[in-house]
Amino acid sequence: MLAGCGIRTTQVPVDAGAAPSRVPCEVSAENITPQTHEQGVPVRVYMVCASQLESVDRTARITESKAGDSPPEFAQVLLDELLKEPSSPEQEAGFATYVRGPLMVSGAREGDPVGTLRLNRQPEDLPAPALAQIVCTLAESRATAAGGAVVLGGPGDYRPHAYVCSAQTKQRPEGAVPTTGTLPSPGPTVS
């Protein structure tokens, strides 16, 4: 009458780690450090939790006026937030980041579509969850002006792509991040 699970008993103790548990993927209000003393702008970034993307609210160290001045500068602030290891309460809630540095962003080059952000690494070379975190974080911020899409390019002469933060991307960040077939119009030519 004994049902076996396929694991044989042993005389040697085995440390198999903690039992699996469901993580809440949310930081409770009592675990959020009061940020009234911290200067900055409230931002929302996307982290990986329970194999999907979930938003996390943080305060970025940038002034409100400076945040609106330069989309590339604001995008860098968001990337810096993604590069940070999750706080203790975020880790306890199950959040992780796949974004690794160094990662820098700059603005569009001559001939790039309006709103293009150029990374110092080719977006396609980033791990899929990292690219998904970046795209969803930027798509839902004031750092982009491409109508819900994020136009990203790399350091080379490759044409940028307009990436979309879809529901599928949030549910399965390890998959390919979708792109749109059309790009915004090129910016003005610099002479």
Short mmCIF file of N, CA and C in Angstrom, two decimals:
data_model
loop_
_atom_site.label_atom_id
_atom_site.label_comp_id
_atom_site.label_asym_id
_atom_site.label_seq_id
_atom_site.Cartn_x
_atom_site.Cartn_y
_atom_site.Cartn_z
N MET A 1 0.80 -1.20 0.00
CA MET A 1 0.00 0.00 0.00
C MET A 1 0.84 1.26 0.00
N LEU A 2 2.15 1.12 0.10
CA LEU A 2 3.00 2.31 0.08
C LEU A 2 3.20 2.77 -1.34
N ALA A 3 2.97 4.03 -1.57
CA ALA A 3 3.21 4.61 -2.89
C ALA A 3 4.59 5.23 -2.90
N GLY A 4 5.36 4.94 -3.89
CA GLY A 4 6.72 5.47 -3.97
C GLY A 4 6.78 6.68 -4.87
N CYS A 5 7.71 7.53 -4.58
CA CYS A 5 7.90 8.72 -5.41
C CYS A 5 9.16 8.59 -6.24
N GLY A 6 9.82 7.43 -6.15
CA GLY A 6 11.01 7.23 -6.96
C GLY A 6 12.28 7.64 -6.25
N ILE A 7 12.20 8.12 -5.03
CA ILE A 7 13.39 8.53 -4.28
C ILE A 7 13.67 7.44 -3.25
N ARG A 8 14.86 6.91 -3.30
CA ARG A 8 15.25 5.86 -2.36
C ARG A 8 15.77 6.46 -1.08
N THR A 9 15.53 5.76 0.01
CA THR A 9 16.04 6.23 1.29
C THR A 9 17.55 6.07 1.33
N THR A 10 18.20 6.85 2.16
CA THR A 10 19.64 6.81 2.29
C THR A 10 20.02 7.03 3.75
N GLN A 11 21.17 6.53 4.11
CA GLN A 11 21.67 6.71 5.47
C GLN A 11 22.40 8.04 5.63
N VAL A 12 22.72 8.66 4.50
CA VAL A 12 23.47 9.91 4.51
C VAL A 12 22.48 11.08 4.45
N PRO A 13 22.60 12.06 5.37
CA PRO A 13 21.69 13.21 5.29
C PRO A 13 21.94 14.00 4.00
N VAL A 14 20.86 14.42 3.39
CA VAL A 14 20.95 15.18 2.13
C VAL A 14 20.30 16.54 2.35
N ASP A 15 21.05 17.61 2.04
CA ASP A 15 20.49 18.96 2.13
C ASP A 15 19.98 19.33 0.76
N ALA A 16 18.69 19.29 0.57
CA ALA A 16 18.09 19.62 -0.72
C ALA A 16 17.53 21.03 -0.75
N GLY A 17 17.85 21.82 0.26
CA GLY A 17 17.37 23.20 0.28
C GLY A 17 15.98 23.31 0.87
N ALA A 18 15.49 24.51 0.87
CA ALA A 18 14.16 24.77 1.45
C ALA A 18 13.08 24.22 0.52
N ALA A 19 11.95 23.93 1.10
CA ALA A 19 10.82 23.47 0.31
C ALA A 19 10.34 24.60 -0.58
N PRO A 20 9.85 24.26 -1.77
CA PRO A 20 9.37 25.32 -2.65
C PRO A 20 8.19 26.05 -2.02
N SER A 21 8.10 27.32 -2.30
CA SER A 21 6.99 28.11 -1.77
C SER A 21 6.53 29.09 -2.83
N ARG A 22 5.32 29.54 -2.67
CA ARG A 22 4.80 30.56 -3.58
C ARG A 22 5.19 31.92 -3.03
N VAL A 23 5.80 32.71 -3.87
CA VAL A 23 6.19 34.05 -3.42
C VAL A 23 5.10 35.03 -3.84
N PRO A 24 4.89 36.06 -3.05
CA PRO A 24 3.78 36.96 -3.32
C PRO A 24 4.00 37.93 -4.48
N CYS A 25 5.23 38.20 -4.87
CA CYS A 25 5.53 39.17 -5.93
C CYS A 25 4.96 40.55 -5.64
N GLU A 26 4.94 40.90 -4.38
CA GLU A 26 4.57 42.27 -4.02
C GLU A 26 5.24 42.61 -2.70
N VAL A 27 5.65 43.84 -2.61
CA VAL A 27 6.28 44.33 -1.40
C VAL A 27 5.18 44.96 -0.56
N SER A 28 4.98 44.44 0.65
CA SER A 28 3.91 44.94 1.48
C SER A 28 4.20 46.37 1.95
N ALA A 29 3.17 47.08 2.26
CA ALA A 29 3.29 48.49 2.65
C ALA A 29 4.19 48.68 3.85
N GLU A 30 4.17 47.74 4.82
CA GLU A 30 5.01 47.91 6.00
C GLU A 30 6.49 47.69 5.70
N ASN A 31 6.80 47.05 4.55
CA ASN A 31 8.20 46.82 4.18
C ASN A 31 8.78 47.93 3.31
N ILE A 32 7.96 48.86 2.91
CA ILE A 32 8.45 49.96 2.08
C ILE A 32 9.02 51.03 2.98
N THR A 33 10.28 51.36 2.75
CA THR A 33 10.93 52.40 3.54
C THR A 33 10.32 53.74 3.19
N PRO A 34 9.95 54.54 4.17
CA PRO A 34 9.41 55.86 3.84
C PRO A 34 10.43 56.64 3.00
N GLN A 35 9.95 57.19 1.90
CA GLN A 35 10.86 57.85 0.98
C GLN A 35 10.69 59.36 0.98
N THR A 36 10.03 59.88 1.99
CA THR A 36 9.82 61.32 2.04
C THR A 36 11.13 62.06 2.20
N HIS A 37 12.12 61.43 2.85
CA HIS A 37 13.40 62.09 3.05
C HIS A 37 14.30 61.97 1.82
N GLU A 38 13.95 61.07 0.91
CA GLU A 38 14.78 60.84 -0.25
C GLU A 38 14.36 61.78 -1.39
N GLN A 39 15.32 62.50 -1.94
CA GLN A 39 15.05 63.39 -3.06
C GLN A 39 14.98 62.56 -4.33
N GLY A 40 13.99 62.83 -5.14
CA GLY A 40 13.91 62.10 -6.40
C GLY A 40 12.52 62.09 -6.98
N VAL A 41 12.37 61.24 -7.97
CA VAL A 41 11.14 61.14 -8.74
C VAL A 41 10.62 59.71 -8.61
N PRO A 42 9.32 59.53 -8.36
CA PRO A 42 8.79 58.16 -8.33
C PRO A 42 8.85 57.55 -9.73
N VAL A 43 9.35 56.33 -9.81
CA VAL A 43 9.44 55.61 -11.08
C VAL A 43 8.92 54.19 -10.88
N ARG A 44 8.54 53.57 -11.97
CA ARG A 44 8.11 52.18 -11.97
C ARG A 44 9.05 51.41 -12.89
N VAL A 45 9.63 50.34 -12.36
CA VAL A 45 10.50 49.47 -13.15
C VAL A 45 9.92 48.07 -13.13
N TYR A 46 10.31 47.27 -14.11
CA TYR A 46 9.83 45.89 -14.18
C TYR A 46 10.94 44.94 -13.79
N MET A 47 10.62 44.08 -12.83
CA MET A 47 11.54 43.06 -12.34
C MET A 47 10.92 41.70 -12.64
N VAL A 48 11.74 40.66 -12.57
CA VAL A 48 11.25 39.30 -12.77
C VAL A 48 10.85 38.72 -11.42
N CYS A 49 9.67 38.14 -11.37
CA CYS A 49 9.19 37.49 -10.16
C CYS A 49 8.27 36.35 -10.58
N ALA A 50 8.53 35.15 -10.07
CA ALA A 50 7.73 33.97 -10.41
C ALA A 50 7.66 33.79 -11.92
N SER A 51 8.79 33.95 -12.59
CA SER A 51 8.94 33.75 -14.04
C SER A 51 8.11 34.69 -14.90
N GLN A 52 7.73 35.85 -14.36
CA GLN A 52 7.05 36.86 -15.16
C GLN A 52 7.49 38.25 -14.72
N LEU A 53 7.13 39.25 -15.50
CA LEU A 53 7.49 40.62 -15.15
C LEU A 53 6.41 41.22 -14.26
N GLU A 54 6.87 41.85 -13.20
CA GLU A 54 5.97 42.55 -12.28
C GLU A 54 6.57 43.93 -12.01
N SER A 55 5.72 44.93 -11.84
CA SER A 55 6.22 46.28 -11.62
C SER A 55 6.59 46.49 -10.16
N VAL A 56 7.61 47.33 -9.98
CA VAL A 56 8.09 47.72 -8.65
C VAL A 56 8.21 49.24 -8.66
N ASP A 57 7.66 49.88 -7.63
CA ASP A 57 7.75 51.33 -7.51
C ASP A 57 8.99 51.69 -6.70
N ARG A 58 9.75 52.63 -7.22
CA ARG A 58 10.95 53.12 -6.55
C ARG A 58 11.02 54.63 -6.67
N THR A 59 11.99 55.21 -5.96
CA THR A 59 12.28 56.63 -6.09
C THR A 59 13.67 56.76 -6.71
N ALA A 60 13.72 57.36 -7.89
CA ALA A 60 15.00 57.53 -8.59
C ALA A 60 15.61 58.86 -8.20
N ARG A 61 16.90 58.88 -8.08
CA ARG A 61 17.61 60.10 -7.67
C ARG A 61 17.84 61.02 -8.85
N ILE A 62 16.82 61.77 -9.15
CA ILE A 62 16.86 62.77 -10.21
C ILE A 62 15.76 63.77 -9.88
N THR A 63 15.97 65.01 -10.22
CA THR A 63 14.94 66.01 -9.94
C THR A 63 13.85 65.93 -11.00
N GLU A 64 12.67 66.38 -10.64
CA GLU A 64 11.53 66.35 -11.56
C GLU A 64 11.82 67.16 -12.82
N SER A 65 12.45 68.34 -12.67
CA SER A 65 12.73 69.16 -13.84
C SER A 65 13.76 68.51 -14.75
N LYS A 66 14.76 67.88 -14.17
CA LYS A 66 15.79 67.23 -14.97
C LYS A 66 15.25 65.97 -15.65
N ALA A 67 14.29 65.29 -15.01
CA ALA A 67 13.71 64.08 -15.57
C ALA A 67 12.96 64.37 -16.87
N GLY A 68 12.37 65.55 -16.97
CA GLY A 68 11.62 65.90 -18.17
C GLY A 68 12.46 66.50 -19.27
N ASP A 69 13.68 66.93 -18.95
CA ASP A 69 14.53 67.60 -19.93
C ASP A 69 15.05 66.70 -21.04
N SER A 70 15.47 65.51 -20.68
CA SER A 70 16.18 64.66 -21.63
C SER A 70 15.71 63.22 -21.54
N PRO A 71 14.97 62.73 -22.56
CA PRO A 71 14.56 61.32 -22.53
C PRO A 71 15.73 60.35 -22.37
N PRO A 72 16.88 60.54 -23.06
CA PRO A 72 17.99 59.60 -22.83
C PRO A 72 18.50 59.63 -21.39
N GLU A 73 18.54 60.81 -20.79
CA GLU A 73 19.02 60.92 -19.41
C GLU A 73 18.05 60.22 -18.46
N PHE A 74 16.74 60.39 -18.69
CA PHE A 74 15.75 59.71 -17.86
C PHE A 74 15.80 58.20 -18.09
N ALA A 75 16.01 57.77 -19.33
CA ALA A 75 16.14 56.34 -19.63
C ALA A 75 17.34 55.76 -18.89
N GLN A 76 18.43 56.52 -18.78
CA GLN A 76 19.61 56.04 -18.05
C GLN A 76 19.28 55.87 -16.57
N VAL A 77 18.50 56.79 -16.02
CA VAL A 77 18.09 56.67 -14.62
C VAL A 77 17.30 55.38 -14.42
N LEU A 78 16.40 55.07 -15.35
CA LEU A 78 15.62 53.84 -15.25
C LEU A 78 16.51 52.61 -15.40
N LEU A 79 17.46 52.66 -16.33
CA LEU A 79 18.40 51.53 -16.47
C LEU A 79 19.21 51.33 -15.19
N ASP A 80 19.62 52.44 -14.59
CA ASP A 80 20.38 52.34 -13.33
C ASP A 80 19.55 51.66 -12.24
N GLU A 81 18.24 51.94 -12.22
CA GLU A 81 17.36 51.27 -11.26
C GLU A 81 17.27 49.77 -11.55
N LEU A 82 17.22 49.40 -12.83
CA LEU A 82 17.17 47.99 -13.20
C LEU A 82 18.48 47.27 -12.88
N LEU A 83 19.59 48.00 -12.91
CA LEU A 83 20.90 47.41 -12.61
C LEU A 83 21.09 47.14 -11.13
N LYS A 84 20.35 47.86 -10.27
CA LYS A 84 20.48 47.68 -8.83
C LYS A 84 19.92 46.32 -8.42
N GLU A 85 20.60 45.70 -7.48
CA GLU A 85 20.06 44.47 -6.90
C GLU A 85 18.79 44.83 -6.15
N PRO A 86 17.79 43.96 -6.16
CA PRO A 86 16.56 44.25 -5.41
C PRO A 86 16.86 44.47 -3.93
N SER A 87 16.08 45.35 -3.31
CA SER A 87 16.21 45.60 -1.87
C SER A 87 15.83 44.32 -1.12
N SER A 88 16.13 44.28 0.17
CA SER A 88 15.78 43.10 0.98
C SER A 88 14.29 42.78 0.92
N PRO A 89 13.39 43.77 1.09
CA PRO A 89 11.96 43.44 0.97
C PRO A 89 11.60 42.93 -0.44
N GLU A 90 12.23 43.50 -1.48
CA GLU A 90 11.96 43.04 -2.84
C GLU A 90 12.44 41.60 -3.02
N GLN A 91 13.63 41.29 -2.49
CA GLN A 91 14.15 39.92 -2.58
C GLN A 91 13.24 38.94 -1.84
N GLU A 92 12.79 39.33 -0.65
CA GLU A 92 11.89 38.47 0.12
C GLU A 92 10.58 38.23 -0.62
N ALA A 93 10.15 39.20 -1.41
CA ALA A 93 8.92 39.05 -2.19
C ALA A 93 9.17 38.25 -3.47
N GLY A 94 10.43 37.94 -3.77
CA GLY A 94 10.74 37.10 -4.92
C GLY A 94 11.23 37.83 -6.16
N PHE A 95 11.50 39.13 -6.07
CA PHE A 95 11.94 39.89 -7.23
C PHE A 95 13.42 39.69 -7.54
N ALA A 96 13.75 39.69 -8.83
CA ALA A 96 15.13 39.58 -9.30
C ALA A 96 15.28 40.43 -10.56
N THR A 97 16.52 40.76 -10.89
CA THR A 97 16.80 41.48 -12.13
C THR A 97 17.82 40.69 -12.95
N TYR A 98 17.61 40.70 -14.25
CA TYR A 98 18.54 40.04 -15.18
C TYR A 98 19.40 41.07 -15.91
N VAL A 99 19.17 42.34 -15.64
CA VAL A 99 19.92 43.41 -16.30
C VAL A 99 21.28 43.52 -15.62
N ARG A 100 22.34 43.44 -16.42
CA ARG A 100 23.71 43.51 -15.91
C ARG A 100 24.46 44.62 -16.62
N GLY A 101 25.38 45.23 -15.89
CA GLY A 101 26.15 46.33 -16.45
C GLY A 101 27.46 45.85 -17.03
N PRO A 102 28.20 46.75 -17.56
CA PRO A 102 27.83 48.17 -17.73
C PRO A 102 26.79 48.32 -18.85
N LEU A 103 25.85 49.18 -18.63
CA LEU A 103 24.81 49.45 -19.61
C LEU A 103 24.53 50.93 -19.61
N MET A 104 24.81 51.56 -20.73
CA MET A 104 24.63 53.00 -20.88
C MET A 104 23.68 53.26 -22.04
N VAL A 105 23.02 54.41 -21.99
CA VAL A 105 22.09 54.78 -23.05
C VAL A 105 22.44 56.19 -23.54
N SER A 106 22.24 56.38 -24.84
CA SER A 106 22.42 57.71 -25.44
C SER A 106 21.25 57.94 -26.38
N GLY A 107 21.20 59.13 -26.93
CA GLY A 107 20.10 59.49 -27.82
C GLY A 107 20.29 59.01 -29.24
N ALA A 108 19.36 59.44 -30.08
CA ALA A 108 19.35 59.05 -31.49
C ALA A 108 20.55 59.63 -32.24
N ARG A 109 20.96 58.92 -33.26
CA ARG A 109 21.98 59.41 -34.19
C ARG A 109 21.28 60.00 -35.41
N GLU A 110 22.06 60.64 -36.25
CA GLU A 110 21.52 61.18 -37.49
C GLU A 110 20.91 60.04 -38.31
N GLY A 111 19.67 60.26 -38.76
CA GLY A 111 18.96 59.26 -39.56
C GLY A 111 18.16 58.26 -38.75
N ASP A 112 18.33 58.24 -37.42
CA ASP A 112 17.54 57.34 -36.58
C ASP A 112 16.11 57.85 -36.49
N PRO A 113 15.17 56.94 -36.25
CA PRO A 113 13.79 57.38 -36.02
C PRO A 113 13.71 58.26 -34.77
N VAL A 114 12.72 59.13 -34.76
CA VAL A 114 12.49 60.01 -33.61
C VAL A 114 12.31 59.16 -32.36
N GLY A 115 12.94 59.55 -31.27
CA GLY A 115 12.80 58.85 -29.99
C GLY A 115 13.70 57.65 -29.81
N THR A 116 14.60 57.41 -30.75
CA THR A 116 15.50 56.26 -30.63
C THR A 116 16.43 56.42 -29.44
N LEU A 117 16.61 55.34 -28.72
CA LEU A 117 17.59 55.28 -27.64
C LEU A 117 18.64 54.25 -28.05
N ARG A 118 19.90 54.62 -27.95
CA ARG A 118 21.00 53.74 -28.32
C ARG A 118 21.68 53.21 -27.07
N LEU A 119 21.77 51.89 -26.94
CA LEU A 119 22.48 51.26 -25.83
C LEU A 119 23.93 51.02 -26.22
N ASN A 120 24.79 50.85 -25.24
CA ASN A 120 26.20 50.56 -25.54
C ASN A 120 26.40 49.08 -25.84
N ARG A 121 25.32 48.30 -25.80
CA ARG A 121 25.33 46.90 -26.21
C ARG A 121 24.16 46.67 -27.15
N GLN A 122 24.33 45.76 -28.08
CA GLN A 122 23.27 45.46 -29.04
C GLN A 122 22.08 44.85 -28.28
N PRO A 123 20.87 45.40 -28.41
CA PRO A 123 19.72 44.87 -27.67
C PRO A 123 19.51 43.37 -27.87
N GLU A 124 19.71 42.88 -29.10
CA GLU A 124 19.50 41.46 -29.39
C GLU A 124 20.51 40.57 -28.67
N ASP A 125 21.62 41.14 -28.22
CA ASP A 125 22.64 40.36 -27.52
C ASP A 125 22.37 40.24 -26.02
N LEU A 126 21.40 40.99 -25.51
CA LEU A 126 21.06 40.92 -24.09
C LEU A 126 20.25 39.66 -23.82
N PRO A 127 20.33 39.09 -22.61
CA PRO A 127 19.45 37.97 -22.27
C PRO A 127 17.99 38.41 -22.44
N ALA A 128 17.15 37.51 -22.92
CA ALA A 128 15.74 37.85 -23.19
C ALA A 128 15.03 38.47 -21.99
N PRO A 129 15.19 37.93 -20.76
CA PRO A 129 14.50 38.58 -19.63
C PRO A 129 15.01 40.00 -19.37
N ALA A 130 16.30 40.25 -19.59
CA ALA A 130 16.85 41.59 -19.40
C ALA A 130 16.26 42.56 -20.42
N LEU A 131 16.19 42.13 -21.68
CA LEU A 131 15.62 42.99 -22.72
C LEU A 131 14.14 43.25 -22.41
N ALA A 132 13.42 42.24 -21.95
CA ALA A 132 12.01 42.41 -21.60
C ALA A 132 11.86 43.43 -20.47
N GLN A 133 12.72 43.33 -19.44
CA GLN A 133 12.68 44.30 -18.33
C GLN A 133 12.90 45.71 -18.85
N ILE A 134 13.91 45.88 -19.70
CA ILE A 134 14.25 47.21 -20.23
C ILE A 134 13.10 47.75 -21.07
N VAL A 135 12.60 46.94 -22.00
CA VAL A 135 11.53 47.39 -22.90
C VAL A 135 10.29 47.78 -22.12
N CYS A 136 9.84 46.94 -21.19
CA CYS A 136 8.61 47.25 -20.45
C CYS A 136 8.80 48.45 -19.53
N THR A 137 9.98 48.58 -18.92
CA THR A 137 10.23 49.74 -18.06
C THR A 137 10.22 51.02 -18.88
N LEU A 138 10.90 51.03 -20.02
CA LEU A 138 10.97 52.24 -20.84
C LEU A 138 9.64 52.53 -21.53
N ALA A 139 8.93 51.49 -21.97
CA ALA A 139 7.67 51.69 -22.70
C ALA A 139 6.62 52.38 -21.85
N GLU A 140 6.67 52.15 -20.55
CA GLU A 140 5.66 52.74 -19.67
C GLU A 140 6.21 53.94 -18.91
N SER A 141 7.18 54.62 -19.51
CA SER A 141 7.77 55.80 -18.88
C SER A 141 7.74 56.97 -19.86
N ARG A 142 8.18 58.10 -19.37
CA ARG A 142 8.27 59.29 -20.24
C ARG A 142 9.58 59.33 -21.01
N ALA A 143 10.36 58.25 -20.94
CA ALA A 143 11.64 58.21 -21.65
C ALA A 143 11.46 57.92 -23.14
N THR A 144 10.27 57.49 -23.55
CA THR A 144 10.05 57.16 -24.96
C THR A 144 8.92 58.00 -25.52
N ALA A 145 8.96 58.17 -26.83
CA ALA A 145 7.94 58.96 -27.50
C ALA A 145 7.41 58.22 -28.72
N ALA A 146 7.45 56.89 -28.69
CA ALA A 146 7.09 56.11 -29.87
C ALA A 146 5.73 55.44 -29.74
N GLY A 147 4.82 56.01 -28.97
CA GLY A 147 3.47 55.48 -28.87
C GLY A 147 3.39 54.07 -28.32
N GLY A 148 4.03 53.80 -27.20
CA GLY A 148 3.97 52.49 -26.58
C GLY A 148 5.09 51.55 -26.99
N ALA A 149 5.80 51.87 -28.04
CA ALA A 149 6.94 51.06 -28.46
C ALA A 149 8.22 51.75 -28.00
N VAL A 150 9.26 50.97 -27.85
CA VAL A 150 10.57 51.49 -27.46
C VAL A 150 11.52 51.26 -28.63
N VAL A 151 12.03 52.33 -29.20
CA VAL A 151 12.95 52.20 -30.33
C VAL A 151 14.37 52.13 -29.76
N LEU A 152 14.96 50.94 -29.88
CA LEU A 152 16.30 50.70 -29.34
C LEU A 152 17.27 50.29 -30.43
N GLY A 153 18.45 50.83 -30.33
CA GLY A 153 19.55 50.43 -31.19
C GLY A 153 20.77 50.18 -30.33
N GLY A 154 21.80 49.69 -30.96
CA GLY A 154 23.03 49.42 -30.25
C GLY A 154 24.14 50.34 -30.69
N PRO A 155 25.38 50.00 -30.37
CA PRO A 155 26.51 50.87 -30.69
C PRO A 155 26.92 50.81 -32.15
N GLY A 156 26.55 49.76 -32.85
CA GLY A 156 26.97 49.59 -34.24
C GLY A 156 26.10 50.36 -35.21
N ASP A 157 26.27 50.07 -36.49
CA ASP A 157 25.51 50.74 -37.53
C ASP A 157 24.21 50.04 -37.85
N TYR A 158 23.82 49.06 -37.03
CA TYR A 158 22.58 48.35 -37.28
C TYR A 158 21.38 49.27 -37.06
N ARG A 159 20.37 49.04 -37.87
CA ARG A 159 19.13 49.83 -37.75
C ARG A 159 18.44 49.48 -36.43
N PRO A 160 17.91 50.49 -35.73
CA PRO A 160 17.19 50.22 -34.48
C PRO A 160 15.87 49.49 -34.76
N HIS A 161 15.32 48.88 -33.73
CA HIS A 161 14.04 48.19 -33.81
C HIS A 161 13.08 48.80 -32.79
N ALA A 162 11.79 48.77 -33.13
CA ALA A 162 10.76 49.25 -32.21
C ALA A 162 10.21 48.04 -31.46
N TYR A 163 10.55 47.92 -30.18
CA TYR A 163 10.13 46.80 -29.34
C TYR A 163 8.84 47.16 -28.62
N VAL A 164 8.00 46.14 -28.40
CA VAL A 164 6.71 46.33 -27.75
C VAL A 164 6.66 45.53 -26.46
N CYS A 165 6.13 46.14 -25.42
CA CYS A 165 5.90 45.45 -24.15
C CYS A 165 4.48 44.90 -24.18
N SER A 166 4.34 43.68 -24.64
CA SER A 166 3.02 43.06 -24.75
C SER A 166 2.68 42.28 -23.48
N ALA A 167 1.42 41.88 -23.36
CA ALA A 167 1.00 41.04 -22.23
C ALA A 167 1.80 39.74 -22.24
N GLN A 168 2.08 39.21 -23.42
CA GLN A 168 2.87 37.98 -23.55
C GLN A 168 4.30 38.20 -23.04
N THR A 169 4.86 39.36 -23.32
CA THR A 169 6.20 39.68 -22.83
C THR A 169 6.22 39.69 -21.31
N LYS A 170 5.20 40.26 -20.70
CA LYS A 170 5.14 40.31 -19.23
C LYS A 170 4.93 38.91 -18.64
N GLN A 171 4.17 38.07 -19.32
CA GLN A 171 3.91 36.73 -18.81
C GLN A 171 5.08 35.78 -19.05
N ARG A 172 5.82 35.97 -20.13
CA ARG A 172 6.92 35.08 -20.48
C ARG A 172 8.14 35.88 -20.92
N PRO A 173 8.83 36.53 -19.98
CA PRO A 173 9.95 37.39 -20.35
C PRO A 173 11.15 36.63 -20.94
N GLU A 174 11.17 35.32 -20.82
CA GLU A 174 12.28 34.56 -21.39
C GLU A 174 12.10 34.35 -22.90
N GLY A 175 10.93 34.69 -23.44
CA GLY A 175 10.68 34.58 -24.88
C GLY A 175 11.20 35.81 -25.61
N ALA A 176 11.11 35.75 -26.93
CA ALA A 176 11.55 36.88 -27.75
C ALA A 176 10.63 38.08 -27.53
N VAL A 177 11.22 39.26 -27.39
CA VAL A 177 10.45 40.49 -27.23
C VAL A 177 9.97 40.92 -28.62
N PRO A 178 8.65 41.10 -28.80
CA PRO A 178 8.14 41.44 -30.14
C PRO A 178 8.55 42.83 -30.60
N THR A 179 8.65 42.96 -31.91
CA THR A 179 8.94 44.25 -32.52
C THR A 179 7.80 44.61 -33.46
N THR A 180 7.66 45.90 -33.74
CA THR A 180 6.66 46.33 -34.71
C THR A 180 7.33 46.39 -36.07
N GLY A 181 6.53 46.31 -37.09
CA GLY A 181 7.07 46.36 -38.44
C GLY A 181 7.41 47.77 -38.89
N THR A 182 6.85 48.77 -38.21
CA THR A 182 7.09 50.14 -38.63
C THR A 182 7.84 50.90 -37.55
N LEU A 183 8.61 51.85 -37.99
CA LEU A 183 9.37 52.72 -37.08
C LEU A 183 8.86 54.15 -37.25
N PRO A 184 9.02 54.96 -36.21
CA PRO A 184 8.68 56.39 -36.38
C PRO A 184 9.54 57.00 -37.46
N SER A 185 9.15 58.16 -37.93
CA SER A 185 9.90 58.86 -38.97
C SER A 185 11.30 59.22 -38.46
N PRO A 186 12.27 59.27 -39.39
CA PRO A 186 13.61 59.70 -38.98
C PRO A 186 13.59 61.13 -38.46
N GLY A 187 14.51 61.39 -37.56
CA GLY A 187 14.65 62.73 -37.00
C GLY A 187 15.24 63.68 -38.04
N PRO A 188 15.35 64.94 -37.70
CA PRO A 188 15.91 65.91 -38.63
C PRO A 188 17.36 65.60 -38.95
N THR A 189 17.74 65.88 -40.16
CA THR A 189 19.13 65.68 -40.58
C THR A 189 20.00 66.81 -40.04
N VAL A 190 21.12 66.42 -39.47
CA VAL A 190 22.05 67.42 -38.93
C VAL A 190 23.05 67.76 -40.03
N SER A 191 23.23 69.06 -40.29
CA SER A 191 24.21 69.43 -41.33
C SER A 191 25.43 70.07 -40.76
#
